[in-house]
PDB file of C-alpha atoms in Angstrom:
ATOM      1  CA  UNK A 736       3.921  29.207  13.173  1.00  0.00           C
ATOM      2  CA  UNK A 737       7.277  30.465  14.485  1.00  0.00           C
ATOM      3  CA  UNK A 738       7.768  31.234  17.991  1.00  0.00           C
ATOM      4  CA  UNK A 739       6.941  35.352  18.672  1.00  0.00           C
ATOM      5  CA  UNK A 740      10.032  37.395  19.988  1.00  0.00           C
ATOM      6  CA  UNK A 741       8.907  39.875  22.778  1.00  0.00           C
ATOM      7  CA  UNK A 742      10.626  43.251  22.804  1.00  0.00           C
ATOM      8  CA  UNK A 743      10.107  44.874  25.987  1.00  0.00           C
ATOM      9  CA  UNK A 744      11.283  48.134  24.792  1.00  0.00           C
ATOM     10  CA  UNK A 745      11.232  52.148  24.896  1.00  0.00           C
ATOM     11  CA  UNK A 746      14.563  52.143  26.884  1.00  0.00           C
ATOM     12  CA  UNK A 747      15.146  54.428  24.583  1.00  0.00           C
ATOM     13  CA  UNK A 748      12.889  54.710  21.622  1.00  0.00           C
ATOM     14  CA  UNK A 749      15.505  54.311  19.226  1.00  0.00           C
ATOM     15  CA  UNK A 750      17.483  51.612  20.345  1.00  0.00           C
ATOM     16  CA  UNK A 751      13.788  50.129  20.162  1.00  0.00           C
ATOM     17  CA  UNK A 752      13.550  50.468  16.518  1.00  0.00           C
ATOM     18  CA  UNK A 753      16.717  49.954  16.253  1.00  0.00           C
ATOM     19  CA  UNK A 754      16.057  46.482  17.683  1.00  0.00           C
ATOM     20  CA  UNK A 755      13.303  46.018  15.525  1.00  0.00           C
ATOM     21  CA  UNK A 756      15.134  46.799  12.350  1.00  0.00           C
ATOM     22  CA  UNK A 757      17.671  43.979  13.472  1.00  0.00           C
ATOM     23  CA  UNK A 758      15.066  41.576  13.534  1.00  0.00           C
ATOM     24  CA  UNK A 759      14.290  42.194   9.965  1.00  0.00           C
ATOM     25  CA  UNK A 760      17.798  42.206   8.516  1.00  0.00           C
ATOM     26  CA  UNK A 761      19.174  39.095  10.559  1.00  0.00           C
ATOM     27  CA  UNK A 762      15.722  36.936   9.579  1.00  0.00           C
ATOM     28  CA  UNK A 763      16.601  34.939   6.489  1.00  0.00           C
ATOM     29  CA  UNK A 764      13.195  35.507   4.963  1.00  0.00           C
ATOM     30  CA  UNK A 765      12.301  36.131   1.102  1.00  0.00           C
ATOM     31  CA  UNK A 766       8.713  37.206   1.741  1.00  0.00           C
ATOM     32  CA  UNK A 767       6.721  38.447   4.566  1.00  0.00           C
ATOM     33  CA  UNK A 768       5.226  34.865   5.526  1.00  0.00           C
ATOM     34  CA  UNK A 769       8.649  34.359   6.011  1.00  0.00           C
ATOM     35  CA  UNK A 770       9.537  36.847   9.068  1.00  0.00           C
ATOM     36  CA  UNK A 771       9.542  36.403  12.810  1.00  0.00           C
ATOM     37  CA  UNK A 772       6.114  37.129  14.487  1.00  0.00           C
ATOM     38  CA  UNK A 773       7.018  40.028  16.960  1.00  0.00           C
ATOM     39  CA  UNK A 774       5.233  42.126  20.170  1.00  0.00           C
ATOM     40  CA  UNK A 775       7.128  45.071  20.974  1.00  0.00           C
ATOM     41  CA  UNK A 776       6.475  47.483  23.430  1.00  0.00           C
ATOM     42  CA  UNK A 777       7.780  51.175  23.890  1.00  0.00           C
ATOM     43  CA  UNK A 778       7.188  52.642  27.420  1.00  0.00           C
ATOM     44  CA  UNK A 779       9.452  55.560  27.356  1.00  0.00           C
ATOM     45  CA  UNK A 780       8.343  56.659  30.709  1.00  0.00           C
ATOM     46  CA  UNK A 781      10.083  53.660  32.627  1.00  0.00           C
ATOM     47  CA  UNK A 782      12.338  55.685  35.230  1.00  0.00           C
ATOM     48  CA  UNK A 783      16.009  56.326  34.407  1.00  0.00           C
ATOM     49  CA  UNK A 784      18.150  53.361  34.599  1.00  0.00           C
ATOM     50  CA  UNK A 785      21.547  54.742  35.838  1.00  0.00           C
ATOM     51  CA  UNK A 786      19.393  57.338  37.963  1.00  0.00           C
ATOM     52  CA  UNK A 787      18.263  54.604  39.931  1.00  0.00           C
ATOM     53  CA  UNK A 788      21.257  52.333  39.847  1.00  0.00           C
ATOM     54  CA  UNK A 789      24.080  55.730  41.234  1.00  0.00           C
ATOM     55  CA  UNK A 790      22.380  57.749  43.320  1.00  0.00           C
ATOM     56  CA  UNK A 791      18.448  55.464  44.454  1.00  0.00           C
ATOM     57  CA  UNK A 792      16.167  57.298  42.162  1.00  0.00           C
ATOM     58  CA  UNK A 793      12.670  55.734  41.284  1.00  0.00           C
ATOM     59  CA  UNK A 794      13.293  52.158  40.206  1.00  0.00           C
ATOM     60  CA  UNK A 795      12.145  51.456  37.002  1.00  0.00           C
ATOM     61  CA  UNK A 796      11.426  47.782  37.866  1.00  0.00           C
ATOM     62  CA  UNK A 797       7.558  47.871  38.354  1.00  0.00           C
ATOM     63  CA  UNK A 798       7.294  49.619  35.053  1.00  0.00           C
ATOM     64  CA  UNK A 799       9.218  46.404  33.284  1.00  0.00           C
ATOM     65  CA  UNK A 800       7.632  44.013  34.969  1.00  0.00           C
ATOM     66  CA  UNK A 801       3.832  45.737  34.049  1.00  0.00           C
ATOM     67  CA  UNK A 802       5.529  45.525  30.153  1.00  0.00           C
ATOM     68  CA  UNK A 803       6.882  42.372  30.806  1.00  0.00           C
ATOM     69  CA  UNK A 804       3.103  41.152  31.701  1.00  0.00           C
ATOM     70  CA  UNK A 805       1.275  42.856  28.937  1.00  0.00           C
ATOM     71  CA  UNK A 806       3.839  40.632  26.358  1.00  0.00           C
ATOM     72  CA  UNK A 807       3.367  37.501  28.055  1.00  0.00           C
ATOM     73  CA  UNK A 808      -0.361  38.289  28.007  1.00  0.00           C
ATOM     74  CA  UNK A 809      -0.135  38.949  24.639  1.00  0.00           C
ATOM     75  CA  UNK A 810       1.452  35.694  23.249  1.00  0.00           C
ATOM     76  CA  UNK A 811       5.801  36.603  23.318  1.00  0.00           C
ATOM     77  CA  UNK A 812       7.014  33.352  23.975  1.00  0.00           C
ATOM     78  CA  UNK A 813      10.977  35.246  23.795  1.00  0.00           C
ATOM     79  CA  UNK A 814      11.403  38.040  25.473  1.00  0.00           C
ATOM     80  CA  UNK A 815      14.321  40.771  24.555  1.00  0.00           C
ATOM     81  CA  UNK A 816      15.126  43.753  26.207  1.00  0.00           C
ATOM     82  CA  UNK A 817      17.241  46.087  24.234  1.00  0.00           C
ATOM     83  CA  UNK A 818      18.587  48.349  27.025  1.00  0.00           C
ATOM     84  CA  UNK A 819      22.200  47.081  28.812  1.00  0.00           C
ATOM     85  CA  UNK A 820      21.766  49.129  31.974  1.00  0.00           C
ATOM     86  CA  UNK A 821      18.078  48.035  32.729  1.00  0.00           C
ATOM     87  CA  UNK A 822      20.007  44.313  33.088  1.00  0.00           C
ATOM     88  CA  UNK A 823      20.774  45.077  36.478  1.00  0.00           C
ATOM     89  CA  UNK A 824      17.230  44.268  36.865  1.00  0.00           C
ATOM     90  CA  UNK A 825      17.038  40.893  34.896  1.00  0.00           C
ATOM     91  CA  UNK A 826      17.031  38.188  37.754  1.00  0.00           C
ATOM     92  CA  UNK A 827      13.798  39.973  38.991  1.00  0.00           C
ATOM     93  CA  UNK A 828      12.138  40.435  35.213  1.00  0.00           C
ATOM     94  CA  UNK A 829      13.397  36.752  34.745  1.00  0.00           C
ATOM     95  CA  UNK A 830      11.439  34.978  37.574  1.00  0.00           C
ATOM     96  CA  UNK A 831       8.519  36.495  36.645  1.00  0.00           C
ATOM     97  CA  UNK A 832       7.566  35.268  33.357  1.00  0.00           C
ATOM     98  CA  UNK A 833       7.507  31.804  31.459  1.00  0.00           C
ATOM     99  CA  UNK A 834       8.751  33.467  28.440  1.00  0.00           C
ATOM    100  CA  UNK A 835      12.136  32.738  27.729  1.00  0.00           C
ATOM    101  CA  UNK A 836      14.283  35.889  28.389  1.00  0.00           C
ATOM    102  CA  UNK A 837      17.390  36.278  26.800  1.00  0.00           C
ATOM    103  CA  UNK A 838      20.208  38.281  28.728  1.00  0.00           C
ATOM    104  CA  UNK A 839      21.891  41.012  26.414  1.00  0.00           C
ATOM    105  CA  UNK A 840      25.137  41.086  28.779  1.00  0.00           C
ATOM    106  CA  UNK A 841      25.544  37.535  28.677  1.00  0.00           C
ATOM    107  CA  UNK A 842      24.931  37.074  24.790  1.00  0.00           C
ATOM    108  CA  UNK A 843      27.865  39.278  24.176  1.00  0.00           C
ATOM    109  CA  UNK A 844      30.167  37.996  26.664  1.00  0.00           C
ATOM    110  CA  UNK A 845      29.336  35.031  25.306  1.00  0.00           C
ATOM    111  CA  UNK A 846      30.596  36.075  21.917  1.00  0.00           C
ATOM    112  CA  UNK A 847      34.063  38.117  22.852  1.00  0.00           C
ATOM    113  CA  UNK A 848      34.504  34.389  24.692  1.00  0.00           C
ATOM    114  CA  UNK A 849      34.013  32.097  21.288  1.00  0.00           C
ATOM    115  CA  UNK A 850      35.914  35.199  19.306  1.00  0.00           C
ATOM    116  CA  UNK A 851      39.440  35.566  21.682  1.00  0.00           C
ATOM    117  CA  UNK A 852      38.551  38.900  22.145  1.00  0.00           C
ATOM    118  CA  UNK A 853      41.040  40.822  24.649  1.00  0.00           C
ATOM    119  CA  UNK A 854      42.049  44.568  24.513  1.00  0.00           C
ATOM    120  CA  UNK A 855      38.593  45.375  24.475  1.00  0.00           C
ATOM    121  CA  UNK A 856      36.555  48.971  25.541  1.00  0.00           C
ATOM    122  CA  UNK A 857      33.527  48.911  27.454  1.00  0.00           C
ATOM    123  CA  UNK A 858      31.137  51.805  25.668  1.00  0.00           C
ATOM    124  CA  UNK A 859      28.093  51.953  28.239  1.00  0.00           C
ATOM    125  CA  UNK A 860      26.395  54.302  30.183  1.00  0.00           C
ATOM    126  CA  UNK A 861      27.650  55.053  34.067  1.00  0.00           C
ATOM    127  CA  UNK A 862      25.058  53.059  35.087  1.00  0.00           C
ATOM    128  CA  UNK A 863      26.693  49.712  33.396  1.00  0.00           C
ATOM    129  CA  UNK A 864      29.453  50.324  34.285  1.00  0.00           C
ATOM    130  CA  UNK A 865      29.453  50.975  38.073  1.00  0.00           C
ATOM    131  CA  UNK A 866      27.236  48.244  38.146  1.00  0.00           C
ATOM    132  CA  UNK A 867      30.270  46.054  36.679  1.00  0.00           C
ATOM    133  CA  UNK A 868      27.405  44.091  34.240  1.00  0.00           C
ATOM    134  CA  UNK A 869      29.990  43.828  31.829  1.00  0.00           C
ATOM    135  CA  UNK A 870      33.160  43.331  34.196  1.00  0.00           C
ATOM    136  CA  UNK A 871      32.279  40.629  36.220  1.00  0.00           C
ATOM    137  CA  UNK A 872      31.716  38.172  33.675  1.00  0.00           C
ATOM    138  CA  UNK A 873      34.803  39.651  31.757  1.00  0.00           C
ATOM    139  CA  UNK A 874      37.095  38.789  34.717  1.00  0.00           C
ATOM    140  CA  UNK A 875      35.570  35.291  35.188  1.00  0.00           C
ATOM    141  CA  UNK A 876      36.641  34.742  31.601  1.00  0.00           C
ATOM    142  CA  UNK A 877      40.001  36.151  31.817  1.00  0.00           C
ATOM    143  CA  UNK A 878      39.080  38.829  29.262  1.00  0.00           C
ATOM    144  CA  UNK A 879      41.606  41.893  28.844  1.00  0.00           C
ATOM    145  CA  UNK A 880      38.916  44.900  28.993  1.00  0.00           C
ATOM    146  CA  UNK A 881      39.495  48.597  29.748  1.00  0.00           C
ATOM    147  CA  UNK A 882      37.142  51.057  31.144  1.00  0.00           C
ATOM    148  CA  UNK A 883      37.269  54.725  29.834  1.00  0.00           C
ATOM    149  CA  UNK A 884      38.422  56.741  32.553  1.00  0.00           C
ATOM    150  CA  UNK A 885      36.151  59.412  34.765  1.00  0.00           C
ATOM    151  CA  UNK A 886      36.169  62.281  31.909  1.00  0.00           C
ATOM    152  CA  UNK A 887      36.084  60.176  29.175  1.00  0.00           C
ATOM    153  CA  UNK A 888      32.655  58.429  30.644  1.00  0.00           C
ATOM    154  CA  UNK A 889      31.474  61.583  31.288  1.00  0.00           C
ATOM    155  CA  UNK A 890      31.453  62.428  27.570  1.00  0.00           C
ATOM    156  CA  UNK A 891      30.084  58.718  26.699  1.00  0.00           C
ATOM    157  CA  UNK A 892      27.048  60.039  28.778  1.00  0.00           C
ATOM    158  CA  UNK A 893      27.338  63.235  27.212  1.00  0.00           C
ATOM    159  CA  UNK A 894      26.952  61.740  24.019  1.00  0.00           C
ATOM    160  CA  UNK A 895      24.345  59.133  25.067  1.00  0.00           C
ATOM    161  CA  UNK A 896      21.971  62.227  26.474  1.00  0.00           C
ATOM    162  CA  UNK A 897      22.425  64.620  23.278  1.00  0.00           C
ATOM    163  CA  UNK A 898      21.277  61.633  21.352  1.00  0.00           C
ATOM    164  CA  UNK A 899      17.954  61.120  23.660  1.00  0.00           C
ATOM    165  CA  UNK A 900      17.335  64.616  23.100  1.00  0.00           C
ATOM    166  CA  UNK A 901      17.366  64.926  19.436  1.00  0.00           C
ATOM    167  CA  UNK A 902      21.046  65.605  18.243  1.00  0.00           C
ATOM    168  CA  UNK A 903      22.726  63.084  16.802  1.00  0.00           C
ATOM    169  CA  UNK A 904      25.184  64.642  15.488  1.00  0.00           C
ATOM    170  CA  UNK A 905      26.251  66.304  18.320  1.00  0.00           C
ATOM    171  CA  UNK A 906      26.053  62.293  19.725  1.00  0.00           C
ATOM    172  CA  UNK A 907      28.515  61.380  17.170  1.00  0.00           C
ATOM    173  CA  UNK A 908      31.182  64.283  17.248  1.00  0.00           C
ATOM    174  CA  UNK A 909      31.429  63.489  21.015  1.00  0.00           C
ATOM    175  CA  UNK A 910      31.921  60.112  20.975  1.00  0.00           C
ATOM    176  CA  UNK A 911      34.368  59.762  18.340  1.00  0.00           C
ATOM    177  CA  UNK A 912      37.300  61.110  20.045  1.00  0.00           C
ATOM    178  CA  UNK A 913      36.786  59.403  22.913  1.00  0.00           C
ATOM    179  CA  UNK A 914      36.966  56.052  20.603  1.00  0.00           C
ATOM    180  CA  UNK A 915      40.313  57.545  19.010  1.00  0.00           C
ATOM    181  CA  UNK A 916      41.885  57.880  22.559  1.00  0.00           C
ATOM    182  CA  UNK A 917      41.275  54.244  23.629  1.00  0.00           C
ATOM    183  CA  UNK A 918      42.970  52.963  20.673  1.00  0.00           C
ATOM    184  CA  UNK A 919      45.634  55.177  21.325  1.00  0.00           C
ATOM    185  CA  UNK A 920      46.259  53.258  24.947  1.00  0.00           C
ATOM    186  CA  UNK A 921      45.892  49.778  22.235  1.00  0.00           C
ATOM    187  CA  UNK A 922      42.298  49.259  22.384  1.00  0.00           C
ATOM    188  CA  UNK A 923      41.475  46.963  19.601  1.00  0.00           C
ATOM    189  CA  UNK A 924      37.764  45.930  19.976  1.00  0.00           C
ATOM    190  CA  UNK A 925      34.722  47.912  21.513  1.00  0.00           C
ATOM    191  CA  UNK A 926      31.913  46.712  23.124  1.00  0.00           C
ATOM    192  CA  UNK A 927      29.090  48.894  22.143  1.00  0.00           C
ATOM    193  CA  UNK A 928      26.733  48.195  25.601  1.00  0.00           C
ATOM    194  CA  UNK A 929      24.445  50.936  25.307  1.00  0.00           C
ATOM    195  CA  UNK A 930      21.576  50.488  23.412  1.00  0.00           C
ATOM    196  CA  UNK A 931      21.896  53.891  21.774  1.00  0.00           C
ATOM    197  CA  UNK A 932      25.304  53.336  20.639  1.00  0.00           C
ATOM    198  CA  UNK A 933      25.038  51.598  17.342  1.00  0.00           C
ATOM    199  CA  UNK A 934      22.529  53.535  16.593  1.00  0.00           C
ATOM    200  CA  UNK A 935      24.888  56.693  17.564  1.00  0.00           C
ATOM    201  CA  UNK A 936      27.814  55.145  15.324  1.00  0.00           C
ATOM    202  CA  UNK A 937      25.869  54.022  12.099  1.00  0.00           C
ATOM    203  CA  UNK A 938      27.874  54.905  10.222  1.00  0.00           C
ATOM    204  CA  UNK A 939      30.993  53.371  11.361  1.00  0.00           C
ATOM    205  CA  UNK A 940      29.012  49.930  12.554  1.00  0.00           C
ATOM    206  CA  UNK A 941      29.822  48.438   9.909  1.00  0.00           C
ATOM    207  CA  UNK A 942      33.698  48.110  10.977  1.00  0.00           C
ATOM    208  CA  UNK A 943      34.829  44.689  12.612  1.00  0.00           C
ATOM    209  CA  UNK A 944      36.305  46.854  15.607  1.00  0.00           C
ATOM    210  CA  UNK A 945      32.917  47.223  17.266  1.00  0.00           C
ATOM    211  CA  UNK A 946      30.293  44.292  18.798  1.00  0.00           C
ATOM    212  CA  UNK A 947      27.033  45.258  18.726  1.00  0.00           C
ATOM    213  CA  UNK A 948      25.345  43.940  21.804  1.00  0.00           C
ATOM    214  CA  UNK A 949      22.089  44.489  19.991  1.00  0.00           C
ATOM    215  CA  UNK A 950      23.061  42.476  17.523  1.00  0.00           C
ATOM    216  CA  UNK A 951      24.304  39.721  19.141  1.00  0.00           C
ATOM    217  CA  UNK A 952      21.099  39.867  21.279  1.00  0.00           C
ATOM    218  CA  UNK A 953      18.924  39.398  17.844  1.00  0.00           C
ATOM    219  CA  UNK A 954      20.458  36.885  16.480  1.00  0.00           C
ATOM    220  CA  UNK A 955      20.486  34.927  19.578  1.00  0.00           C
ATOM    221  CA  UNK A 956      16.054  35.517  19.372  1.00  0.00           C
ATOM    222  CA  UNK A 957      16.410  34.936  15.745  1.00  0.00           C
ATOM    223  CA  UNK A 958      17.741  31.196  16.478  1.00  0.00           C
ATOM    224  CA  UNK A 959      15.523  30.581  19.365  1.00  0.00           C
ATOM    225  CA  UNK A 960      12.967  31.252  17.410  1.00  0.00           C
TER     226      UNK A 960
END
């Protein structure tokens, strides 16, 4: 039997599924025997990630770590947590399980690294990005990055939030121009390091200009596994 991926999810809901989908389309299977054995849980209630991380609202960390336990409980031998922001976390989730945990901001570092990547846009949520998840390793590997400016990221969130709440095409017509300006200044790759993001930009994800984070963090399960 193949090792069971954990997905300690709900960080949103659809970057969940979105997640989940992922698993299915990366899994070189021609039948359902074939597929990856997988726990996922959706606690949409865990408190706001950036919340906590800008201005000390209710840390979401018990809430993971009670998810965390129910998958280990449950038989995840690889756990997966498809929200960027709630990495600030991950030393803390990490310690407390046996289950390997993969690390979504290190997966995708990892990549831009084998790839040459440089003139490269961070897309996240305020919360990754004051919380330089994405920077610091960036710097250590001498990776060219740029971060959207102050009114930029407040649309990013903008768009982020009208996504959460139902519109996501409101989500999209936001976000696109702020993607047009940061080429304009010779951005050439984006890092999309919020969850909701691909999911936001289906319709473009397709293009060779973006890296999924999700996506890299899938495959990386997918091979464990």
């Amino acid at each position: 039997m193949k090792k069971i991926i954990g997905v300690l999810g709900g960080m949103g809901p659809a970057a969940t599924l979105d997640a989940m989908e992922k698993i299915i389309k990366n899994t070189p299977a021609t039948c359902d025997q074939e597929h990856i054995p997988v726990i996922a849980i959706s606690f949409p209630d865990i408190p706001d990630r950036t919340a906590s991380i800008l201005s000390g609202g209710e840390s979401p960390l018990n809430k993971m770590l009670a998810a965390l336990r129910i998958l280990e409980a449950a038989g995840a031998q690889c756990i997966i947590m498809p929200c960027n922001t709630a990495h600030y976390w991950y030393d803390e989730l990490r310690v407390s399980t046996k289950a390997h945990f993969l690390n979504i901001i290190d997966i995708t570092c990892n990549k831009i690294v084998s790839e040459g990547v440089n003139n490269i846009a961070i897309l996240a949520t305020t919360g990754t990005i004051k919380a330089n998840l994405y920077q610091d390793r960036l710097r250590k590997e001498n990776v060219r990055f740029v971060i959207p400016d102050d009114i930029q990221q407040g649309v990013i969130m903008d768009s982020i939030l009208a996504y959460k709440s139902g519109d996501g095409e409101r989500a999209y017509q936001l976000l696109k121009p702020v993607i047009y300006q940061l080429k304009n200044i010779g951005v050439e790759r984006f890092i999309m390091g919020c969850t909701e993001i691909p999911v936001i930009l289906r319709k473009d994800c397709d293009k060779k200009e973006y890296i999924d984070a999700t996506e890299e963090l899938v495959r990386c399960a997918i091979d464990w596994c």
